[in-house]
Amino acid sequence: MRRSINPAGTSAMGAYSQGLSIPLGDSLLVLTSGQIAADGAGKPLAPGDMAAQPRIVFDKLAAVLDDAGASLQEVVKVQIFVTDMGQRQAVSAVRDEYLAGIDPVSTLVEISKTVIDGCDIEVEAMAVVEQVGNEE
């Protein structure tokens, strides 16, 4: 049975979860909603700072994954949306730091804006956790 993931201190602006964990045989599929650099009240964090915003976002992704029993080391796919492709190198450097050694598939797309002005990056991820011998 699928389980909604909503770590303490996170909020959703509508009828959705920050993540879902879905048992698939001996594995657990974990999907995250797009994470942005905003606090629980919707206030942008580090507006205009594309060195800081990706770190905030990947830390939030790690919290959602952790709440599901997964980690960034189990990410198999990441989708990154930025409002300025000119920031590609800064964003990629942070992605590479957080996902070092696992080389997931990755998409980077420029968009006109995120749901909150001042948040210039949104990232969603998919992870697979092997649960050999764990019956769900």
C-alpha positions as a Python dict, from the first residue, in 0.01 Angstrom:
ca = {
    (1, 'M'): (0, 0, 0),
    (2, 'R'): (135, 342, -85),
    (3, 'R'): (223, 579, 197),
    (4, 'S'): (220, 959, 191),
    (5, 'I'): (540, 1128, 309),
    (6, 'N'): (516, 1469, 476),
    (7, 'P'): (814, 1534, 707),
    (8, 'A'): (764, 1758, 1009),
    (9, 'G'): (816, 2121, 916),
    (10, 'T'): (706, 2077, 555),
    (11, 'S'): (384, 2202, 408),
    (12, 'A'): (192, 2138, 90),
    (13, 'M'): (1, 2410, -92),
    (14, 'G'): (-293, 2190, -185),
    (15, 'A'): (-401, 1829, -202),
    (16, 'Y'): (-70, 1652, -246),
    (17, 'S'): (210, 1489, -47),
    (18, 'Q'): (576, 1588, -33),
    (19, 'G'): (648, 1229, -127),
    (20, 'L'): (499, 885, -179),
    (21, 'S'): (650, 547, -101),
    (22, 'I'): (516, 257, -304),
    (23, 'P'): (614, -106, -238),
    (24, 'L'): (714, -288, -558),
    (25, 'G'): (808, -648, -484),
    (26, 'D'): (1137, -650, -292),
    (27, 'S'): (1187, -278, -351),
    (28, 'L'): (1033, 47, -242),
    (29, 'L'): (977, 321, -498),
    (30, 'V'): (993, 670, -348),
    (31, 'L'): (872, 971, -546),
    (32, 'T'): (910, 1328, -427),
    (33, 'S'): (712, 1633, -516),
    (34, 'G'): (909, 1924, -653),
    (35, 'Q'): (1098, 2099, -375),
    (36, 'I'): (1168, 2472, -380),
    (37, 'A'): (1376, 2700, -158),
    (38, 'A'): (1092, 2828, 59),
    (39, 'D'): (1012, 2790, 426),
    (40, 'G'): (694, 2628, 562),
    (41, 'A'): (509, 2960, 536),
    (42, 'G'): (596, 2997, 167),
    (43, 'K'): (864, 3264, 215),
    (44, 'P'): (1152, 3231, -35),
    (45, 'L'): (1488, 3138, 114),
    (46, 'A'): (1803, 3293, -33),
    (47, 'P'): (1622, 3468, -321),
    (48, 'G'): (1847, 3522, -620),
    (49, 'D'): (2126, 3307, -471),
    (50, 'M'): (2175, 3010, -703),
    (51, 'A'): (2463, 2880, -492),
    (52, 'A'): (2239, 2857, -182),
    (53, 'Q'): (1898, 2767, -327),
    (54, 'P'): (2003, 2431, -476),
    (55, 'R'): (2154, 2330, -140),
    (56, 'I'): (1831, 2417, 40),
    (57, 'V'): (1633, 2218, -216),
    (58, 'F'): (1857, 1908, -201),
    (59, 'D'): (1846, 1920, 181),
    (60, 'K'): (1466, 1925, 161),
    (61, 'L'): (1471, 1632, -84),
    (62, 'A'): (1695, 1442, 158),
    (63, 'A'): (1444, 1502, 440),
    (64, 'V'): (1153, 1370, 233),
    (65, 'L'): (1355, 1065, 126),
    (66, 'D'): (1471, 1003, 482),
    (67, 'D'): (1112, 1012, 610),
    (68, 'A'): (1034, 740, 354),
    (69, 'G'): (1329, 523, 459),
    (70, 'A'): (1542, 623, 160),
    (71, 'S'): (1838, 851, 98),
    (72, 'L'): (1993, 1059, -176),
    (73, 'Q'): (2225, 763, -240),
    (74, 'E'): (1926, 567, -370),
    (75, 'V'): (1808, 831, -617),
    (76, 'V'): (1772, 694, -969),
    (77, 'K'): (1622, 1000, -1137),
    (78, 'V'): (1626, 1373, -1070),
    (79, 'Q'): (1439, 1646, -1258),
    (80, 'I'): (1562, 2002, -1214),
    (81, 'F'): (1374, 2312, -1322),
    (82, 'V'): (1549, 2652, -1319),
    (83, 'T'): (1435, 3000, -1412),
    (84, 'D'): (1774, 3091, -1562),
    (85, 'M'): (1974, 2838, -1764),
    (86, 'G'): (2269, 3075, -1723),
    (87, 'Q'): (2292, 2929, -1370),
    (88, 'R'): (2341, 2576, -1507),
    (89, 'Q'): (2699, 2537, -1387),
    (90, 'A'): (2619, 2645, -1030),
    (91, 'V'): (2317, 2414, -1014),
    (92, 'S'): (2503, 2121, -1170),
    (93, 'A'): (2790, 2162, -923),
    (94, 'V'): (2552, 2128, -628),
    (95, 'R'): (2368, 1836, -791),
    (96, 'D'): (2700, 1661, -851),
    (97, 'E'): (2805, 1718, -489),
    (98, 'Y'): (2483, 1579, -339),
    (99, 'L'): (2457, 1288, -583),
    (100, 'A'): (2830, 1205, -610),
    (101, 'G'): (2904, 851, -714),
    (102, 'I'): (2548, 743, -792),
    (103, 'D'): (2503, 907, -1133),
    (104, 'P'): (2122, 904, -1160),
    (105, 'V'): (1950, 1000, -1481),
    (106, 'S'): (1896, 1375, -1477),
    (107, 'T'): (1694, 1637, -1658),
    (108, 'L'): (1758, 2013, -1643),
    (109, 'V'): (1494, 2240, -1793),
    (110, 'E'): (1452, 2618, -1799),
    (111, 'I'): (1107, 2741, -1694),
    (112, 'S'): (958, 3089, -1673),
    (113, 'K'): (890, 3071, -1296),
    (114, 'T'): (815, 2848, -1000),
    (115, 'V'): (504, 2864, -784),
    (116, 'I'): (667, 3120, -549),
    (117, 'D'): (843, 3432, -678),
    (118, 'G'): (1203, 3438, -558),
    (119, 'C'): (1239, 3060, -577),
    (120, 'D'): (1448, 3002, -887),
    (121, 'I'): (1488, 2623, -877),
    (122, 'E'): (1260, 2325, -825),
    (123, 'V'): (1380, 1966, -801),
    (124, 'E'): (1194, 1638, -784),
    (125, 'A'): (1344, 1294, -743),
    (126, 'M'): (1273, 924, -770),
    (127, 'A'): (1452, 668, -553),
    (128, 'V'): (1447, 289, -536),
    (129, 'V'): (1522, 116, -206),
    (130, 'E'): (1596, -255, -214),
    (131, 'Q'): (1415, -431, 71),
    (132, 'V'): (1529, -789, 29),
    (133, 'G'): (1367, -1005, 295),
    (134, 'N'): (1139, -724, 415),
    (135, 'E'): (777, -814, 363),
    (136, 'E'): (543, -518, 319),
}
